[in-house]
Structure formats: structure tokens, C-alpha cells
Amino acid sequence: MPSSPNSVRSTHPRRLLLLCVAWLLAGSALAEDEKPEAPVILSTGTASLMVEGRQAANVAYSITPGGPRFALWPIAAVLGVEVRIGPLGDSHTLVFEDRHIIVGPAQASMVTVAPDGRGERKITPLDGAPIRVAGGLMVTLELLERALSDALNYQFAWNPDQQALTVARPELRRLRGSVSLVHQYQVSLVEIRFSEEPRYRVEQSPGALDIRLIGDRLELPIQIPRAGDPLVENIIVAPEGLRLELADNAVAEKPRLLTGPVTRMVIEVFEGRASSEAPGPSPRRVQERAPGIRTIALDPGHGGAETGAIGPAGSAEASLTLLVARALKLQLERRLPVKVVMTRTENVEVTHETRSAISNQNRADLFISLHFNSSFGPQAHGAETYFLSREASDQRAAEVAATENRAAGGETNPEQDLQMILWDLAQSYHLAESQRFANLVQEELNLALGLRDRGVKQAPFRVLMGAKMPAVLVELGFLSNPAEETKLQTPAYRAELVDALVRAVSRFKTQVEARDVVPSDADADSVGTGAAEDPS
Amino acid sequence: MSRQTVLIAITLTAVLVAVVTIVSCEREVEPGEGSEPIEETATEGEEELEALDLTPADLYFPSAGGWLRAERREVPSSEAVAEGIVAVVEALLAGPGVAETPASGLYAPLPEGVTVRRVYLAERTAFLDLQSPEGAPPPPSGSRQEILTVYSVVNTVLLNFEEVEQLVLLWNGRQPRTFAGHLDTMRPLSANTDLIARAP
Ligand SMILES: [Zn+2]
């Protein structure tokens, strides 16, 4: 199923070649909008490389109009970083355990890739390009910092008076943390809070996921949630990081870090499914959700006794949303290579929790809740598209409510409250994407129907909170407006709304999939991050 | 019902007193120094009103345009914040004042018959328990109406009582997940000033 643990090591030469090709490609792509730097060397000299207060080596440097440049080789050697030189002698690859950084002469950028060359290729623009001299590559201070600070937590300082390049490693930070774990809507959610933003890397292997801190340590003890989760069997905490031990049928998604007033890392753990149910063509796609929009969850708002808005002519929101959802499912599946799941197919009451669970369980890539609006008075008209507001993630507030309300005799379920809080946080990772999609939906609706632009809005809508994917709620018109109600009762008018929604989904799908293009390695889409070394 | 009648009577009396005071004072205003005497007027007016135990409050009613609009009203004042909240919310539930703003396009946020069951405070969070006749659920509506209903109440409480930062809404003694299927009411709500109409 996943790649064998030693595949990374055994294929070095081929991989290295691929990396060099990747770097050359990246370079040529960038070259168009960046004028190649003609390096004017004003003077040269030899600087002392000071590491933790002691002179560790001499380093050649050149002063150029863009600042000093230093010989890369001796610095890397002193710091224990392996440098591999490409077959043409140009590309230099700095080899770290979790990443390879490729730089080269006259390229004002560096390329970061996973050690196996798979996955995302990150291109970081630099102020100045390295210069190739007889002794190797001369690089800027910026490049040293960008390449080595992130990976090894080194900090560089150049003192021109003393001709000293100082390398310091700040003391290990001690991070406090806490861990919580909930299982809801078919997904287990691990939330790790940190006192400061951690530097970390993730190692994923069958049955476990490790979060290893880089240059930081966790302050113990940390309270671990009690066992009993169906997907996460155990959480082990050590000063160096955390390990999640997963059940046989569980797969974890890549942890995501949310910074803000509180720094949190959230890891979603899903139930691994039989390959026949997999949305994509490849049954091997198990470990990480491959990018793309393949499965769409349509949520016809309201249902059953919960009618939603009622128009003056008697149209019920709950029935209209179902009609539109059915038509939209048909059109989406006919016109796009997608699968559509519906949160309800009949006019029955369905809780928000169930709607979320259906969408999550089917691992939908997009969630669309369909509604029709009403307001006070008959005037209001037009379409509105909503995504979740951040206010809904106000954790402390909800905690207070849960406690105080219980104390005051109100009827709440504290366990449920806690779960909702955590789920809101998880949804907040998708807000940017949700907003992007909401913009497209609103644009298409306005364009198609000449509707008044009430714009894209945010609200703490409950049905959006449990969605583990980009999620929007679309209000397709006001039933409280008699003229609009009449139009909405017409199938032809609804078909135009459906068309607009299909176009919005299609555009979003194209955007997402264009952005997430991976290097054209034949099996690049198989098992995600690929760093399959056993951490222990 | 009887409470509302009393309230309306008190309000009308207060307005009458205020109007009479303002009119009588305005006559004394010397041309050219407009602002000073009017401030004094306000003070005198307040003194008069204090005698009646009334205090001004802004009630945020849903408008036909889809916004909340403030209507300044005199409501019974109280030393206790919870009692003050009851008075303000009862005034809000009674609906916009026809006399002050004829054809204002303002609406009562909830159907007739909804009353305040109880208000209590926990630190800076207020719990407002609303009660409907025969335990009926909150009225069904679209999201815009639901947002206006909820924030009509939330803004009216939170923007009039600075002692309170958040409001938890209860309905017949329970905290509903939503009022009409959209807006999450399981958490304490903060004021939403974005919904308040800017122009008069
Ligand atoms: Zn609705």
C-alpha cells in the first residue's frame, strides 16, 4: 500500500537527477520575469566563520552591490549540511532530513522539495542570486537564513568591521501544550495547543503519525485525553514531539497549524474506506486526500416540519431547496467529472450534525447548502452567498456559555459543546477556500440573473460549522418578495440558478486543480508526503 | 399584556413631559447661542424623567430594508442590570413606536405574544429566556429574517448595557441550536454593529 520505507534511500541518484531537472525548470520559469543579475564583484576577502562563539572556519566572501556573498561549501560543512552538486555543476542541493533545497547560480530563488522529490515544490524568491566562482557557489546572507534558519534554526549575522560571519543557534524553546481529542461526524479530531508557534515536521507511516519539533521542546507533563476513540488508539507525548497511534482502519490527514490568539494544530483522522467507495480512480489514494474537487455535497436546506421560509403565495423553502438540489446534482454529474452526495433526498427533517456527517463520511471536497431567503417586509430581493464567520470560533466564549448555562439550570450538553467548539476550529482552516468559492458563486449568480449584488457575507451558520471542506451557504432569492417568489416557482428560472451554480463549481474545480499540480512523476499521486521512515 | 399597557402609558407620559420641557426651554434660548441651552435642557429633562424612573434606550428594530434601525425610547430604569434588560427587551418586543416614526418601515423582531420569561447574569454574560405562547417554537424564516430577529434582541441588550458583553438566548427555558435553522445560537452572541443602518 504505502511506499516501502527504504525506497527513499535506494533511489538517490535518479531522484537527484529529477530534482536537478525540477530546479532547471523552476529557474527557466522564473527567468522570464526576473532580469538575470550581472554580478559586479567590488571586493573579495576572507571572513571568520564564528559558530557558537568560536572560529570554526574561514569563508571566502565577495562584496557586490547587492550585499556580501559567502562561499556556501565551508559554511555547510561546518554546520553538517550535505551539499550535492548537480551533473552540470550548477545546481546545489542542500540535503536535510525532511527537505531538499536547491539553489544555483544566477537564480534569484530557491526551490524546496520533499526528499523524494514528490509533493509540492516550493519556490522562494530571493533578493540576490548566487554567483558561481571557481571555488563553488557564493550565496547571500538571505539565502543562508532562508535555507538554514527554517531547517536548523540557525541565525546568521555579518559583521563587516570584524569580517566575521556569526552563526548562532538560539536556546531551545520550551513549549507548553495541551491535547484534546473528539470524535464526531465520523471523524476524529486531535487538537494540540502550543504556547508558541512550533517549528515541526510530520512523519507519516502506516498506523502512526509523528509530529517532531525542530529546535523546540515540549514541556511535560501534558494531559492526554482518555482512550476510547474509535480511530485514534493512543497519543504519546515526548519532549521531542507527539505521536498518534491510529487504528487499523484509520487514516490521518496532514496536520494543519492555525495561528491567532491561540496557536493550535489540528489533525483530522478519517476512517479508511474500502477501495470500491473511493471517489477517485485510484484505490491506492488512502493516506492523504489528493487535491481536486471530485465529490460535492449538496445540502438542501431545512426539511420536514422545519419548513424554513414560507412565501406569501405559500412556497416553502424546504421543498424548493430539494427541487434545486436534485436538478443541480443531475447537471453537475452530467457536465463535470464529479460525484454528488445529497444530505437529504426527501422532505424530512435532518439535523445539522447529520448533514455534516454525511458530507464528511463521503469525504466531499466541497459543501453547498442551498436556501431561499426571507426578510421583514416584501422589498428585499436578490441572492446572497455566505461562508462561516470567525466569530463562530470564539472558543473561550463558548466555554463560558457551557459552564454558566449549566450552572444556571439551562439544558445543554457540555460534551456536545466542547465538540462543537473543536469542530468550529477545524472548519476555520477552510475559510479562505470557502470565501474563494463564495465569490465565484456570487459572481455567477449576479452575472446570470442580473440579481442585485448583496455580496458575499459571513455568518455563524450552524450547518457550515461541521463541514470539513470548503463550505458555503447560498441564498438563491427572497420568498418574502412576491415577484421573486413567483419567479422562483418557475422551473426555467430555477434552471438558470442551477446553471450559474454549475459554472461556479466548474471554475472552482479548475482553480483548485491548476494550483495543486504536482511534479509529473508517474506515481506522484499515490501516497502523499511519502516520508515513510520509521521515526523510532 | 397588562404589562405592555402600563409600559406604553409610561412611555407616552415620558415623551409628553420631555416634549413639554424641551418646548418651554427652547423659548428661552437666545438666538446665536444654540448649543449651550439645549444641553441644559437635556439635563433638566433627565431630572424630570428620573422622577418617573425612566431612562433612554436605543431599541434596534428590523427594517424593511434589511437592516436594524435604532429607535430612541424611554424605558423604566432599574438599579439591577437584569431588571433593566427585562424592561428594554419588553419594549423591543412591543414593537416600534408608531407615534414617533409613522410609517417607519420598522418591525417587531418576534411575533406578538412572545414575552420575557427570565433574565440572569453570569459575570459579563446575560442569559435572556424568551417565552412563546403554548411553547411554540421560534417562528420559521429565511436566514436574513433570522439574523435580524436574533441581532435585534442581541444588539438591543448589549448596546444598552455596557456591563454585559455577550448574550445567550434561550427559548422556553432551553438554548435552541438555531432559531430558524441557520444561525448558531448555541454560543453566547456578541453585538453585531455591521447590521445597523448607517443613514437615517
Ligand atoms: Zn434557509
CSV table of C-alpha atoms in Angstrom, one decimal, chain A residues 15 19 55 66 76 87 113 143 171 174 193 215 231 243 248 262 304 307 329 366 395 406 423 431 469 525-526 535:
chain,number,residue,atom,x,y,z
A,15,ARG,CA,15.9,11.3,-7.6
A,19,LEU,CA,15.5,17.3,-8.6
A,55,GLN,CA,36.1,30.4,15.0
A,66,GLY,CA,23.6,43.6,-3.7
A,76,ALA,CA,27.5,23.9,5.0
A,87,PRO,CA,25.6,16.8,-13.0
A,113,VAL,CA,11.1,19.8,-2.3
A,143,LEU,CA,19.8,32.6,1.2
A,171,GLU,CA,18.4,28.2,23.0
A,174,ARG,CA,10.3,25.1,25.9
A,193,ARG,CA,-2.4,23.7,21.5
A,215,GLY,CA,14.6,23.2,17.7
A,231,LEU,CA,-9.8,5.9,15.2
A,243,ARG,CA,2.9,10.5,18.1
A,248,ASP,CA,-6.1,-0.2,11.6
A,262,VAL,CA,-4.0,30.7,20.3
A,304,GLY,CA,-40.0,18.2,7.1
A,307,THR,CA,-40.1,24.4,6.7
A,329,LYS,CA,-27.0,17.1,-8.8
A,366,LEU,CA,-17.0,20.9,-1.4
A,395,GLN,CA,-13.6,29.3,22.0
A,406,ARG,CA,-25.4,24.6,33.1
A,423,TRP,CA,-15.2,21.5,15.1
A,431,LEU,CA,-12.4,29.7,5.4
A,469,MET,CA,-14.1,21.1,3.4
A,525,ASP,CA,-0.3,11.0,-6.5
A,526,SER,CA,0.0,7.7,-4.7
A,535,PRO,CA,10.9,7.7,13.4
